[in-house]
């Protein structure tokens, strides 16, 4: 019975909403716990995911409640993959400035992707129909 | 987010409680601080002891408040930031921008 | 901003798991609140939904973690629709006994569908690839 | 689910706390009651004051316990069921099967 508690795979499509974020947070917290990520890792994984969700809602779907965000959480023995897809117009990755460059230090935005890259093992961005960001975190100690 | 204000030796201590994230505390914090500055209370100590979570919007918000206070000739300093928020400010290289303290008395006297 | 908190539509596909139920419960609680269902209605809506989810997990997917449950929550101004689909073999609806018949009163199972019918305004069962149960609850006072 | 046992006047009062649903308290409750019966403690009062939620599996579980206790010549009664659980037992026409009380002293003396 206890094994049946585990959440292996979740595919969630929802209308643009900020109100669902803390429910997704609980869901991810549960999965991180079951994958035995330590508390710090879980914290950073959620931070990175939240940045991706915020971007999908804000920049991708431009807060349009008639558009959808598509989140897929999938767990393997040694890694956790999170993908976030929106219905926006995408963006030019090469034009994203480095937020730690001196001239950008005091900018009030532009740190989301930087946080994702900092806290996850892999960040892939595909722009096709909307933007799809795939975040991967390996269990500590597993070969990369 | 819960925001409480208290005046200590002419310095406004802003006790925050909650998260500073998109659509949550952020606008609220900005409004509170801007109102303080309007009233000429421009020596501000943000007590973040009970801020458990902050994302990049929250960082942006802190900077926006910081810049506004400085432009008006004031000072904004941080008190009791958690290990994780410190990490965030560290990797974004903002730790040297914000003055931060873990002792309220010391923080207050630094404004003199 | 507050409008953007609303959750209008959620489409959730998850690997058979009991551990996700209380997260779905939070999600539904949030939606019920936003639709202004009173506390009692929210309680019974969750009970009915949980019965449908339990059936999908237990009878439909037979606890097989490689199978999926598909939950769709959709809100209109005056009604909340919940559909639960599994990957099982379906069942013969006409053979389901009435749990309130004297000979069934002390049976230890067989009350799930009965609860759904009792607490929801409409219960539709389609058996196609697996079983799909669609539950509808109208906002009190709205014309039916 | 949390289950506490106490003996009052030769009757076992089972204080339950939590939910009686699939995969949660159900098996646990059954195990506890069956163990009691094995030990000959077959006068059982289930205190449901802190059971806030029960689904059809939970109802089934109650019945299964009820039947087992009766087959062994014992008695199982309910104490302090919530309005909603009462509704569930009502619509399933089980309210007349279970004896239930809202006063512990009265419940205990009914076993005599
Ligand atoms: N999903 C997205 N859709 C469209 N544009 C995006 C998306 N994600 C990021 N961007 C673009 O990349 C920029 C940098 O994003 P990010 O590093 O997260 O910082 P911020 O969101 O604070 O601007 C955004 O300002 C936006 O122009
Ligand atoms: N999703 C499903 N897939 C297959 N069989 C089902 C499903 N839902 C219900 N059933 C059948 O209908 C019966 C009655 O279901 P229900 O009224 O929910 O009571 P219970 O689950 O306690 O048996 C079940 O025992 C099962 O045989």
mmCIF file with all atom_site columns, C-alpha atoms in Angstrom, chain D residues 39-99:
data_model
loop_
_atom_site.group_PDB
_atom_site.id
_atom_site.type_symbol
_atom_site.label_atom_id
_atom_site.label_alt_id
_atom_site.label_comp_id
_atom_site.label_asym_id
_atom_site.label_entity_id
_atom_site.label_seq_id
_atom_site.pdbx_PDB_ins_code
_atom_site.Cartn_x
_atom_site.Cartn_y
_atom_site.Cartn_z
_atom_site.occupancy
_atom_site.B_iso_or_equiv
_atom_site.pdbx_formal_charge
_atom_site.auth_seq_id
_atom_site.auth_comp_id
_atom_site.auth_asym_id
_atom_site.auth_atom_id
_atom_site.pdbx_PDB_model_num
ATOM 1  C CA . UNK D 1 39 ? -8.079  -10.546 23.796 1.00 0.00 ? 39 UNK D CA 1
ATOM 2  C CA . UNK D 1 40 ? -11.715 -10.929 24.753 1.00 0.00 ? 40 UNK D CA 1
ATOM 3  C CA . UNK D 1 41 ? -12.340 -7.203  24.992 1.00 0.00 ? 41 UNK D CA 1
ATOM 4  C CA . UNK D 1 42 ? -15.495 -7.242  22.968 1.00 0.00 ? 42 UNK D CA 1
ATOM 5  C CA . UNK D 1 43 ? -17.420 -4.317  24.410 1.00 0.00 ? 43 UNK D CA 1
ATOM 6  C CA . UNK D 1 44 ? -16.222 -1.487  22.286 1.00 0.00 ? 44 UNK D CA 1
ATOM 7  C CA . UNK D 1 45 ? -17.183 2.157   22.098 1.00 0.00 ? 45 UNK D CA 1
ATOM 8  C CA . UNK D 1 46 ? -15.767 3.985   19.083 1.00 0.00 ? 46 UNK D CA 1
ATOM 9  C CA . UNK D 1 47 ? -15.276 7.639   19.915 1.00 0.00 ? 47 UNK D CA 1
ATOM 10 C CA . UNK D 1 48 ? -15.492 9.420   16.566 1.00 0.00 ? 48 UNK D CA 1
ATOM 11 C CA . UNK D 1 49 ? -15.428 12.968  17.882 1.00 0.00 ? 49 UNK D CA 1
ATOM 12 C CA . UNK D 1 50 ? -12.222 13.664  16.000 1.00 0.00 ? 50 UNK D CA 1
ATOM 13 C CA . UNK D 1 51 ? -13.043 11.826  12.820 1.00 0.00 ? 51 UNK D CA 1
ATOM 14 C CA . UNK D 1 52 ? -13.739 14.632  10.386 1.00 0.00 ? 52 UNK D CA 1
ATOM 15 C CA . UNK D 1 53 ? -14.022 12.641  7.199  1.00 0.00 ? 53 UNK D CA 1
ATOM 16 C CA . UNK D 1 54 ? -15.092 9.176   6.141  1.00 0.00 ? 54 UNK D CA 1
ATOM 17 C CA . UNK D 1 55 ? -15.761 7.817   2.664  1.00 0.00 ? 55 UNK D CA 1
ATOM 18 C CA . UNK D 1 56 ? -17.532 4.679   1.474  1.00 0.00 ? 56 UNK D CA 1
ATOM 19 C CA . UNK D 1 57 ? -14.479 2.553   2.279  1.00 0.00 ? 57 UNK D CA 1
ATOM 20 C CA . UNK D 1 58 ? -14.665 3.927   5.796  1.00 0.00 ? 58 UNK D CA 1
ATOM 21 C CA . UNK D 1 59 ? -18.346 3.014   6.053  1.00 0.00 ? 59 UNK D CA 1
ATOM 22 C CA . UNK D 1 60 ? -17.462 -0.461  4.817  1.00 0.00 ? 60 UNK D CA 1
ATOM 23 C CA . UNK D 1 61 ? -14.759 -0.684  7.411  1.00 0.00 ? 61 UNK D CA 1
ATOM 24 C CA . UNK D 1 62 ? -17.148 0.246   10.204 1.00 0.00 ? 62 UNK D CA 1
ATOM 25 C CA . UNK D 1 63 ? -19.535 -2.454  9.064  1.00 0.00 ? 63 UNK D CA 1
ATOM 26 C CA . UNK D 1 64 ? -16.820 -5.029  8.840  1.00 0.00 ? 64 UNK D CA 1
ATOM 27 C CA . UNK D 1 65 ? -15.766 -4.252  12.410 1.00 0.00 ? 65 UNK D CA 1
ATOM 28 C CA . UNK D 1 66 ? -19.370 -4.218  13.552 1.00 0.00 ? 66 UNK D CA 1
ATOM 29 C CA . UNK D 1 67 ? -20.050 -7.639  12.066 1.00 0.00 ? 67 UNK D CA 1
ATOM 30 C CA . UNK D 1 68 ? -16.883 -9.165  13.485 1.00 0.00 ? 68 UNK D CA 1
ATOM 31 C CA . UNK D 1 69 ? -17.625 -7.900  16.974 1.00 0.00 ? 69 UNK D CA 1
ATOM 32 C CA . UNK D 1 70 ? -21.183 -9.209  16.818 1.00 0.00 ? 70 UNK D CA 1
ATOM 33 C CA . UNK D 1 71 ? -20.157 -12.617 15.539 1.00 0.00 ? 71 UNK D CA 1
ATOM 34 C CA . UNK D 1 72 ? -17.874 -12.921 18.545 1.00 0.00 ? 72 UNK D CA 1
ATOM 35 C CA . UNK D 1 73 ? -20.715 -12.056 20.863 1.00 0.00 ? 73 UNK D CA 1
ATOM 36 C CA . UNK D 1 74 ? -19.544 -8.516  21.515 1.00 0.00 ? 74 UNK D CA 1
ATOM 37 C CA . UNK D 1 75 ? -20.993 -5.065  21.068 1.00 0.00 ? 75 UNK D CA 1
ATOM 38 C CA . UNK D 1 76 ? -19.745 -2.091  19.032 1.00 0.00 ? 76 UNK D CA 1
ATOM 39 C CA . UNK D 1 77 ? -21.309 1.308   19.539 1.00 0.00 ? 77 UNK D CA 1
ATOM 40 C CA . UNK D 1 78 ? -20.500 4.792   18.297 1.00 0.00 ? 78 UNK D CA 1
ATOM 41 C CA . UNK D 1 79 ? -19.872 7.957   20.260 1.00 0.00 ? 79 UNK D CA 1
ATOM 42 C CA . UNK D 1 80 ? -19.955 11.567  19.058 1.00 0.00 ? 80 UNK D CA 1
ATOM 43 C CA . UNK D 1 81 ? -20.371 11.151  15.324 1.00 0.00 ? 81 UNK D CA 1
ATOM 44 C CA . UNK D 1 82 ? -20.280 14.411  13.404 1.00 0.00 ? 82 UNK D CA 1
ATOM 45 C CA . UNK D 1 83 ? -23.267 15.801  11.550 1.00 0.00 ? 83 UNK D CA 1
ATOM 46 C CA . UNK D 1 84 ? -21.758 14.760  8.225  1.00 0.00 ? 84 UNK D CA 1
ATOM 47 C CA . UNK D 1 85 ? -20.933 11.210  9.245  1.00 0.00 ? 85 UNK D CA 1
ATOM 48 C CA . UNK D 1 86 ? -24.430 10.939  10.639 1.00 0.00 ? 86 UNK D CA 1
ATOM 49 C CA . UNK D 1 87 ? -25.720 12.069  7.232  1.00 0.00 ? 87 UNK D CA 1
ATOM 50 C CA . UNK D 1 88 ? -23.679 9.340   5.543  1.00 0.00 ? 88 UNK D CA 1
ATOM 51 C CA . UNK D 1 89 ? -25.034 6.661   7.863  1.00 0.00 ? 89 UNK D CA 1
ATOM 52 C CA . UNK D 1 90 ? -28.520 8.088   7.431  1.00 0.00 ? 90 UNK D CA 1
ATOM 53 C CA . UNK D 1 91 ? -28.631 7.961   3.644  1.00 0.00 ? 91 UNK D CA 1
ATOM 54 C CA . UNK D 1 92 ? -27.098 4.505   3.610  1.00 0.00 ? 92 UNK D CA 1
ATOM 55 C CA . UNK D 1 93 ? -29.792 3.506   6.138  1.00 0.00 ? 93 UNK D CA 1
ATOM 56 C CA . UNK D 1 94 ? -27.187 2.351   8.613  1.00 0.00 ? 94 UNK D CA 1
ATOM 57 C CA . UNK D 1 95 ? -28.126 4.745   11.358 1.00 0.00 ? 95 UNK D CA 1
ATOM 58 C CA . UNK D 1 96 ? -30.517 2.190   12.773 1.00 0.00 ? 96 UNK D CA 1
ATOM 59 C CA . UNK D 1 97 ? -27.879 -0.523  12.670 1.00 0.00 ? 97 UNK D CA 1
ATOM 60 C CA . UNK D 1 98 ? -25.328 1.310   14.774 1.00 0.00 ? 98 UNK D CA 1
ATOM 61 C CA . UNK D 1 99 ? -26.231 2.421   18.245 1.00 0.00 ? 99 UNK D CA 1
#
